[in-house]
């Protein structure tokens, strides 16, 4: 197949899934054309069958606001026409599904360009619900030839919040379990925790929905009971506030803000447990990557997280904001070696058995075939 993929190219789960999917499809012999304003950040090495088309933006002074959605629609139609795309797969509804609809209309007299839209999270649960976007998001979803959501939770939210009756297929996030696998990170571990302290890790884009201050407050309780360190990976609007909180709680010596990092696998392998106390999380790709490296996860019981983290098997889940309970779970796991090992093995097995790329990518391929044959 000849497939166009549009996603946000910067750090973020939807961009990661879109890029990894594109790479896998290309390896399977499909031709994949990425269309975005920049090269997706995980598209670093040359891969045969992958092409990138940059959306150029004009700075015309009359346009007080950049018209990205329109430029994207134009570029999509151009690439679809000249590269003879069979379909466009857009990740994150806003504005990608709307631009794809426009591209389809531009081409309608010459070809029937199929559109597959994957809903990822805040496009549905947060920003899409704003009155200025809701009618457009609903329309763009309804007009897509196929719609997928990354969890059962997100599918249900979409159907109810937007009063949509369309069939939505749940295709969960996936991970390369051969890349994200348990391994030795001895020197790194020793550097972070020279006295054998336990290492907790959290990776995110430091947005309010991630509740990073809760992670710090959980850690504050944990370190009162056991020697521990906390790694905070990523960057975003709440980082300064979190750094301030660390200073206020006198925890700077024990918490490392690493910023954006490429060496995720090494960092996860140096760590013992993953924290994700989010306010809203449609799937939780970061938690899946941690589980794939054998890390138990302590999470909030929101969104799709309970579909990923099996309570009392691969980790624990607790109510949003219940930092006492989350801290108790962390201490329980990190002070019981036998239990920890069972949870760690369970986490790895669940990632391999349910969410490996080899299990999920074919679901997208089949979805494309169904769309093209319909
Ligand atoms: O929705 C967002 O906040 C952004 C989005 C992204 O692009 O990173 O994240 C969502 O998509 C990921 C990939 O499907 C999911 O694993 C995340 O759970 C989801 N984030 C939220 O729902 C907050």
Short mmCIF file of C-alpha atoms and ligand atoms in Angstrom, two decimals:
data_model
loop_
_atom_site.label_atom_id
_atom_site.label_comp_id
_atom_site.label_asym_id
_atom_site.label_seq_id
_atom_site.Cartn_x
_atom_site.Cartn_y
_atom_site.Cartn_z
CA UNK A 1 0.00 0.00 0.00
CA UNK A 2 0.99 3.65 -0.38
CA UNK A 3 0.21 5.31 2.91
CA UNK A 4 0.37 8.95 3.97
CA UNK A 5 0.90 9.56 7.70
CA UNK A 6 0.39 12.88 9.45
CA UNK A 7 1.29 13.41 13.09
CA UNK A 8 2.82 15.94 15.45
CA UNK A 9 6.56 15.54 14.90
CA UNK A 10 7.73 16.66 18.33
CA UNK A 11 7.91 14.70 21.59
CA UNK A 12 4.58 13.10 22.47
CA UNK A 13 2.96 9.69 22.43
CA UNK A 14 0.85 10.18 19.31
CA UNK A 15 3.94 11.17 17.29
CA UNK A 16 5.87 8.19 18.65
CA UNK A 17 3.11 5.73 17.73
CA UNK A 18 2.67 7.28 14.27
CA UNK A 19 6.39 7.19 13.56
CA UNK A 20 7.00 3.68 14.85
CA UNK A 21 3.96 2.49 12.88
CA UNK A 22 5.32 4.13 9.71
CA UNK A 23 8.71 2.48 10.22
CA UNK A 24 7.15 -0.95 10.72
CA UNK A 25 4.90 -0.56 7.67
CA UNK A 26 7.89 0.46 5.57
CA UNK A 27 9.84 -2.58 6.75
CA UNK A 28 6.92 -4.72 5.62
CA UNK A 29 7.23 -3.26 2.13
CA UNK A 30 4.56 -0.57 2.17
CA UNK A 31 5.49 2.88 0.90
CA UNK A 32 5.07 5.47 3.66
CA UNK A 33 4.91 9.23 3.17
CA UNK A 34 5.10 11.37 6.32
CA UNK A 35 3.48 14.80 5.92
CA UNK A 36 4.11 17.31 8.70
CA UNK A 37 5.81 20.63 9.50
CA UNK A 38 9.02 18.92 10.67
CA UNK A 39 10.70 15.53 10.55
CA UNK A 40 9.21 13.32 13.31
CA UNK A 41 11.77 13.11 16.10
CA UNK A 42 12.00 9.31 16.09
CA UNK A 43 12.64 9.26 12.33
CA UNK A 44 16.37 9.66 12.70
CA UNK A 45 17.81 6.84 10.58
CA UNK A 46 17.24 6.35 6.89
CA UNK A 47 14.62 3.67 6.28
CA UNK A 48 13.89 2.39 2.81
CA UNK A 49 10.31 3.11 1.66
CA UNK A 50 9.92 6.13 3.93
CA UNK A 51 9.57 9.64 2.52
CA UNK A 52 9.08 12.95 4.28
CA UNK A 53 7.10 15.91 2.90
CA UNK A 54 7.44 19.18 4.78
CA UNK A 55 4.47 21.53 5.02
CA UNK A 56 5.82 24.99 4.13
CA UNK A 57 4.31 27.91 5.96
CA UNK A 58 3.90 31.38 4.54
CA UNK A 59 4.54 34.50 6.64
CA UNK A 60 2.16 36.73 4.73
CA UNK A 61 1.60 39.79 7.01
CA UNK A 62 -2.18 39.76 6.65
CA UNK A 63 -2.31 36.36 8.38
CA UNK A 64 -2.14 37.23 12.03
CA UNK A 65 -2.31 33.51 12.85
CA UNK A 66 -0.42 30.84 10.89
CA UNK A 67 -2.77 28.86 8.61
CA UNK A 68 -1.15 25.49 9.22
CA UNK A 69 -4.30 23.38 8.84
CA UNK A 70 -4.89 24.80 5.36
CA UNK A 71 -1.29 24.48 4.23
CA UNK A 72 -1.37 20.90 5.52
CA UNK A 73 -4.55 20.14 3.55
CA UNK A 74 -2.94 21.47 0.37
CA UNK A 75 0.21 19.43 0.94
CA UNK A 76 -1.82 16.30 1.70
CA UNK A 77 -3.76 16.61 -1.54
CA UNK A 78 -0.58 17.23 -3.53
CA UNK A 79 1.27 14.25 -2.03
CA UNK A 80 -1.80 12.01 -2.36
CA UNK A 81 -2.19 12.97 -6.02
CA UNK A 82 1.43 12.76 -7.19
CA UNK A 83 2.55 9.86 -4.99
CA UNK A 84 -0.71 8.02 -5.73
CA UNK A 85 -1.51 7.40 -2.07
CA UNK A 86 -4.14 4.80 -1.24
CA UNK A 87 -4.96 6.38 2.08
CA UNK A 88 -4.05 9.00 4.63
CA UNK A 89 -3.65 7.93 8.26
CA UNK A 90 -3.84 10.94 10.58
CA UNK A 91 -2.86 10.83 14.24
CA UNK A 92 -4.54 13.21 16.70
CA UNK A 93 -7.81 14.63 15.40
CA UNK A 94 -7.03 18.34 15.62
CA UNK A 95 -6.38 19.64 13.04
CA UNK A 96 -5.16 16.59 11.14
CA UNK A 97 -8.53 14.91 10.54
CA UNK A 98 -10.01 18.19 9.34
CA UNK A 99 -7.11 18.87 6.97
CA UNK A 100 -7.44 15.33 5.63
CA UNK A 101 -11.15 15.88 4.97
CA UNK A 102 -10.28 18.99 2.94
CA UNK A 103 -7.63 17.10 0.99
CA UNK A 104 -10.16 14.37 0.21
CA UNK A 105 -12.59 17.01 -1.09
CA UNK A 106 -9.90 18.65 -3.25
CA UNK A 107 -9.25 15.31 -4.94
CA UNK A 108 -12.80 13.99 -5.09
CA UNK A 109 -13.20 14.24 -8.86
CA UNK A 110 -10.06 12.27 -9.56
CA UNK A 111 -9.70 9.78 -6.71
CA UNK A 112 -11.38 8.50 -3.57
CA UNK A 113 -8.70 9.19 -0.98
CA UNK A 114 -9.47 7.14 2.13
CA UNK A 115 -8.92 8.67 5.57
CA UNK A 116 -8.06 6.74 8.72
CA UNK A 117 -8.12 8.81 11.90
CA UNK A 118 -6.53 7.65 15.15
CA UNK A 119 -7.72 9.36 18.30
CA UNK A 120 -5.02 9.59 20.95
CA UNK A 121 -6.16 11.50 24.00
CA UNK A 122 -6.56 15.18 24.68
CA UNK A 123 -7.80 15.69 21.11
CA UNK A 124 -10.97 14.03 22.47
CA UNK A 125 -10.90 14.44 26.24
CA UNK A 126 -9.75 18.06 26.51
CA UNK A 127 -9.11 20.41 23.61
CA UNK A 128 -11.66 18.83 21.27
CA UNK A 129 -14.43 19.51 23.77
CA UNK A 130 -13.85 23.26 23.67
CA UNK A 131 -16.81 24.96 21.94
CA UNK A 132 -14.51 26.42 19.28
CA UNK A 133 -13.45 22.93 18.17
CA UNK A 134 -16.24 20.51 19.10
CA UNK A 135 -18.39 20.76 15.94
CA UNK A 136 -15.32 20.43 13.71
CA UNK A 137 -13.91 17.45 15.62
CA UNK A 138 -17.28 15.67 15.53
CA UNK A 139 -17.65 16.35 11.81
CA UNK A 140 -14.09 15.26 10.98
CA UNK A 141 -14.49 12.01 12.91
CA UNK A 142 -17.82 11.26 11.24
CA UNK A 143 -16.36 11.95 7.80
CA UNK A 144 -13.30 9.72 8.29
CA UNK A 145 -13.51 6.40 6.45
CA UNK A 146 -12.23 4.62 9.54
CA UNK A 147 -11.60 5.72 13.11
CA UNK A 148 -9.43 4.01 15.71
CA UNK A 149 -8.97 4.83 19.39
CA UNK A 150 -6.06 3.76 21.59
CA UNK A 151 -8.22 2.36 24.41
CA UNK A 152 -11.77 1.22 25.16
CA UNK A 153 -12.01 4.23 27.47
CA UNK A 154 -11.24 6.65 24.62
CA UNK A 155 -13.68 4.94 22.29
CA UNK A 156 -16.51 5.27 24.84
CA UNK A 157 -15.61 8.90 25.59
CA UNK A 158 -15.71 9.73 21.89
CA UNK A 159 -19.07 8.10 21.31
CA UNK A 160 -20.70 9.76 24.31
CA UNK A 161 -19.03 13.18 24.39
CA UNK A 162 -19.54 13.85 20.69
CA UNK A 163 -22.83 11.92 20.23
CA UNK A 164 -21.25 9.86 17.49
CA UNK A 165 -22.66 6.55 16.31
CA UNK A 166 -19.74 5.53 14.14
CA UNK A 167 -17.91 2.25 14.52
CA UNK A 168 -14.60 2.92 16.28
CA UNK A 169 -11.96 0.19 16.42
CA UNK A 170 -9.79 -0.01 19.54
CA UNK A 171 -6.14 -0.48 18.57
CA UNK A 172 -3.93 -0.02 21.62
CA UNK A 173 -0.49 1.56 21.73
CA UNK A 174 2.41 -0.80 21.05
CA UNK A 175 6.08 -1.10 21.91
CA UNK A 176 9.14 -2.75 20.42
CA UNK A 177 9.76 -5.25 23.21
CA UNK A 178 13.09 -6.22 21.67
CA UNK A 179 14.30 -2.65 22.07
CA UNK A 180 12.56 -1.85 25.34
CA UNK A 181 13.76 -4.86 27.27
CA UNK A 182 15.29 -5.48 30.69
CA UNK A 183 19.03 -4.95 30.62
CA UNK A 184 22.05 -3.90 32.54
CA UNK A 185 22.50 -0.25 33.35
CA UNK A 186 24.92 -0.80 36.20
CA UNK A 187 27.24 2.16 35.71
CA UNK A 188 24.36 4.56 35.20
CA UNK A 189 22.49 3.17 38.21
CA UNK A 190 25.59 3.52 40.33
CA UNK A 191 26.03 7.12 39.21
CA UNK A 192 22.44 8.06 40.14
CA UNK A 193 22.19 5.96 43.28
CA UNK A 194 25.74 5.38 44.58
CA UNK A 195 24.55 3.84 47.83
CA UNK A 196 22.15 1.37 46.26
CA UNK A 197 19.08 3.57 46.69
CA UNK A 198 15.90 2.50 44.86
CA UNK A 199 15.20 4.57 41.73
CA UNK A 200 11.73 5.84 40.82
CA UNK A 201 11.19 7.28 37.36
CA UNK A 202 8.56 9.42 35.65
CA UNK A 203 8.67 10.52 32.01
CA UNK A 204 6.23 13.00 30.52
CA UNK A 205 5.71 16.32 28.78
CA UNK A 206 5.21 18.08 32.15
CA UNK A 207 1.71 19.26 31.32
CA UNK A 208 -0.92 19.81 34.01
CA UNK A 209 -2.72 16.55 33.11
CA UNK A 210 0.38 14.60 34.11
CA UNK A 211 0.23 15.85 37.73
CA UNK A 212 4.03 15.80 38.07
CA UNK A 213 3.80 17.57 41.47
CA UNK A 214 1.96 14.44 42.71
CA UNK A 215 4.96 12.36 41.61
CA UNK A 216 7.20 14.57 43.75
CA UNK A 217 4.85 14.37 46.73
CA UNK A 218 4.65 10.58 46.44
CA UNK A 219 8.44 10.49 46.41
CA UNK A 220 8.56 12.73 49.48
CA UNK A 221 6.61 10.07 51.39
CA UNK A 222 8.63 7.18 49.98
CA UNK A 223 11.99 8.66 50.90
CA UNK A 224 10.88 8.95 54.51
CA UNK A 225 10.70 5.15 54.59
CA UNK A 226 13.37 3.92 52.19
CA UNK A 227 16.53 5.37 50.62
CA UNK A 228 15.47 6.40 47.11
CA UNK A 229 16.08 8.72 44.16
CA UNK A 230 13.62 10.12 41.63
CA UNK A 231 14.37 10.67 37.94
CA UNK A 232 12.14 13.13 36.12
CA UNK A 233 12.54 12.85 32.36
CA UNK A 234 11.03 15.29 29.85
CA UNK A 235 10.14 18.93 29.80
CA UNK A 236 7.11 21.18 29.58
CA UNK A 237 5.09 23.97 31.15
CA UNK A 238 5.02 22.55 34.71
CA UNK A 239 8.75 21.93 35.02
CA UNK A 240 9.63 25.22 36.75
CA UNK A 241 6.81 24.74 39.24
CA UNK A 242 8.09 21.22 39.96
CA UNK A 243 11.64 22.48 40.47
CA UNK A 244 10.28 25.07 42.89
CA UNK A 245 8.40 22.34 44.77
CA UNK A 246 11.58 20.28 45.08
CA UNK A 247 13.38 23.24 46.61
CA UNK A 248 10.49 23.91 48.96
CA UNK A 249 10.46 20.28 50.12
CA UNK A 250 14.29 20.20 50.37
CA UNK A 251 14.43 17.26 47.97
CA UNK A 252 16.79 18.65 45.31
CA UNK A 253 19.57 16.33 46.35
CA UNK A 254 17.39 13.29 45.64
CA UNK A 255 15.48 14.35 42.54
CA UNK A 256 17.13 14.69 39.14
CA UNK A 257 15.44 16.70 36.40
CA UNK A 258 16.99 15.20 33.27
CA UNK A 259 14.97 17.10 30.65
CA UNK A 260 14.32 15.51 27.26
CA UNK A 261 16.44 12.38 26.80
CA UNK A 262 17.09 9.97 23.94
CA UNK A 263 18.51 7.19 26.14
CA UNK A 264 15.12 6.14 27.49
CA UNK A 265 15.83 2.41 27.55
CA UNK A 266 19.00 2.92 29.60
CA UNK A 267 17.20 5.24 32.01
CA UNK A 268 14.33 2.79 32.47
CA UNK A 269 16.76 -0.05 33.00
CA UNK A 270 18.55 1.90 35.70
CA UNK A 271 15.21 2.39 37.49
CA UNK A 272 13.06 0.20 39.72
CA UNK A 273 9.55 1.57 39.41
CA UNK A 274 7.53 3.87 37.14
CA UNK A 275 5.11 6.52 38.45
CA UNK A 276 2.22 7.92 36.37
CA UNK A 277 -0.33 9.71 38.59
CA UNK A 278 -2.06 11.49 35.65
CA UNK A 279 -5.33 13.40 35.76
CA UNK A 280 -6.23 11.99 32.36
CA UNK A 281 -4.46 9.35 30.26
CA UNK A 282 -6.11 7.65 27.35
CA UNK A 283 -3.52 4.87 27.22
CA UNK A 284 -0.16 5.66 28.85
CA UNK A 285 2.53 4.77 26.31
CA UNK A 286 5.30 5.86 28.71
CA UNK A 287 4.04 3.30 31.24
CA UNK A 288 3.98 0.57 28.58
CA UNK A 289 7.61 1.30 27.64
CA UNK A 290 8.53 1.02 31.32
CA UNK A 291 6.63 -2.27 31.72
CA UNK A 292 8.40 -3.63 28.67
CA UNK A 293 11.69 -3.02 30.53
CA UNK A 294 10.30 -4.94 33.51
CA UNK A 295 9.29 -1.98 35.68
CA UNK A 296 6.14 -2.28 37.80
CA UNK A 297 3.93 0.79 37.47
CA UNK A 298 2.04 2.77 40.11
CA UNK A 299 -0.68 4.74 38.34
CA UNK A 300 -3.88 6.67 38.85
CA UNK A 301 -7.09 4.83 37.97
CA UNK A 302 -7.99 7.09 35.07
CA UNK A 303 -8.73 6.69 31.38
CA UNK A 304 -7.07 3.74 29.73
CA UNK A 305 -4.49 3.16 32.48
CA UNK A 306 -6.49 0.33 34.11
CA UNK A 307 -6.57 -1.39 30.69
CA UNK A 308 -2.77 -1.40 30.75
CA UNK A 309 -1.75 -1.71 34.40
CA UNK A 310 -3.25 -4.77 36.06
CA UNK A 311 -3.84 -3.85 39.69
CA UNK A 312 -1.88 -6.06 42.10
CA UNK A 313 -0.24 -7.92 39.19
CA UNK A 314 1.90 -5.56 37.08
CA UNK A 315 1.66 -2.63 39.49
CA UNK A 316 -1.00 -0.75 41.38
CA UNK A 317 -3.65 1.81 40.61
CA UNK A 318 -5.20 4.35 42.98
CA UNK A 319 -7.63 7.27 42.81
CA UNK A 320 -6.36 10.49 41.21
CA UNK A 321 -4.49 12.53 43.81
CA UNK A 322 -4.36 9.76 46.42
CA UNK A 323 -0.65 10.22 46.99
CA UNK A 324 -0.72 8.44 50.38
CA UNK A 325 -1.99 5.27 48.79
CA UNK A 326 0.38 5.49 45.83
CA UNK A 327 3.33 6.00 48.20
CA UNK A 328 2.17 3.00 50.25
CA UNK A 329 2.09 0.87 47.09
CA UNK A 330 5.58 2.01 46.09
CA UNK A 331 7.00 1.22 49.54
CA UNK A 332 5.22 -2.13 49.59
CA UNK A 333 6.80 -3.16 46.29
CA UNK A 334 10.26 -1.81 46.91
CA UNK A 335 10.62 -3.43 50.32
CA UNK A 336 9.48 -6.89 49.27
CA UNK A 337 12.01 -8.43 46.91
CA UNK A 338 9.99 -11.53 46.11
CA UNK A 339 6.84 -9.59 45.34
CA UNK A 340 8.81 -7.04 43.33
CA UNK A 341 10.29 -9.78 41.13
CA UNK A 342 6.84 -11.26 40.43
CA UNK A 343 5.41 -7.85 39.50
CA UNK A 344 8.43 -7.05 37.35
CA UNK A 345 8.09 -10.35 35.44
CA UNK A 346 4.33 -9.82 35.09
CA UNK A 347 4.86 -6.32 33.69
CA UNK A 348 7.33 -7.56 31.09
CA UNK A 349 5.11 -10.54 30.15
CA UNK A 350 2.06 -8.32 29.72
CA UNK A 351 3.97 -5.92 27.46
CA UNK A 352 5.33 -8.78 25.33
CA UNK A 353 2.12 -10.80 25.26
CA UNK A 354 -0.39 -8.03 24.62
CA UNK A 355 1.31 -4.92 23.26
CA UNK A 356 4.32 -5.93 21.17
CA UNK A 357 4.50 -4.25 17.77
CA UNK A 358 4.16 -7.63 16.05
CA UNK A 359 0.70 -8.00 17.59
CA UNK A 360 -0.60 -4.46 16.98
CA UNK A 361 0.81 -3.29 13.64
CA UNK A 362 -1.12 -6.01 11.70
CA UNK A 363 -4.33 -4.62 13.22
CA UNK A 364 -3.65 -1.30 11.48
CA UNK A 365 -2.79 -3.09 8.23
CA UNK A 366 -6.06 -5.01 8.39
CA UNK A 367 -7.92 -1.79 9.16
CA UNK A 368 -6.42 -0.21 6.01
CA UNK A 369 -7.37 -3.22 3.89
CA UNK A 370 -10.94 -3.13 5.19
CA UNK A 371 -11.17 0.57 4.33
CA UNK A 372 -9.75 0.08 0.85
CA UNK A 373 -12.05 -2.86 0.15
CA UNK A 374 -15.17 -1.17 1.47
O1 LIG B 1 -3.23 13.70 24.28
C1 LIG B 1 -2.15 14.19 24.62
O2 LIG B 1 -1.94 14.83 25.64
C2 LIG B 1 -1.03 14.06 23.69
C3 LIG B 1 -0.86 12.70 23.17
C4 LIG B 1 0.44 12.77 22.52
O3 LIG B 1 0.50 13.16 21.38
O4 LIG B 1 1.41 12.49 23.19
O5 LIG B 1 -0.89 11.68 24.21
C5 LIG B 1 -1.91 10.75 24.15
O6 LIG B 1 -1.53 9.78 23.20
C6 LIG B 1 -0.64 8.76 23.61
C7 LIG B 1 -0.41 7.82 22.43
O7 LIG B 1 -1.59 7.24 22.01
C8 LIG B 1 -1.24 8.02 24.83
O8 LIG B 1 -0.39 6.96 25.24
C9 LIG B 1 -1.41 9.04 25.95
O9 LIG B 1 -2.02 8.37 27.04
C10 LIG B 1 -2.28 10.19 25.50
N1 LIG B 1 -2.24 11.25 26.52
C11 LIG B 1 -3.33 11.58 27.24
O10 LIG B 1 -4.40 11.03 27.10
C12 LIG B 1 -3.14 12.67 28.22
#
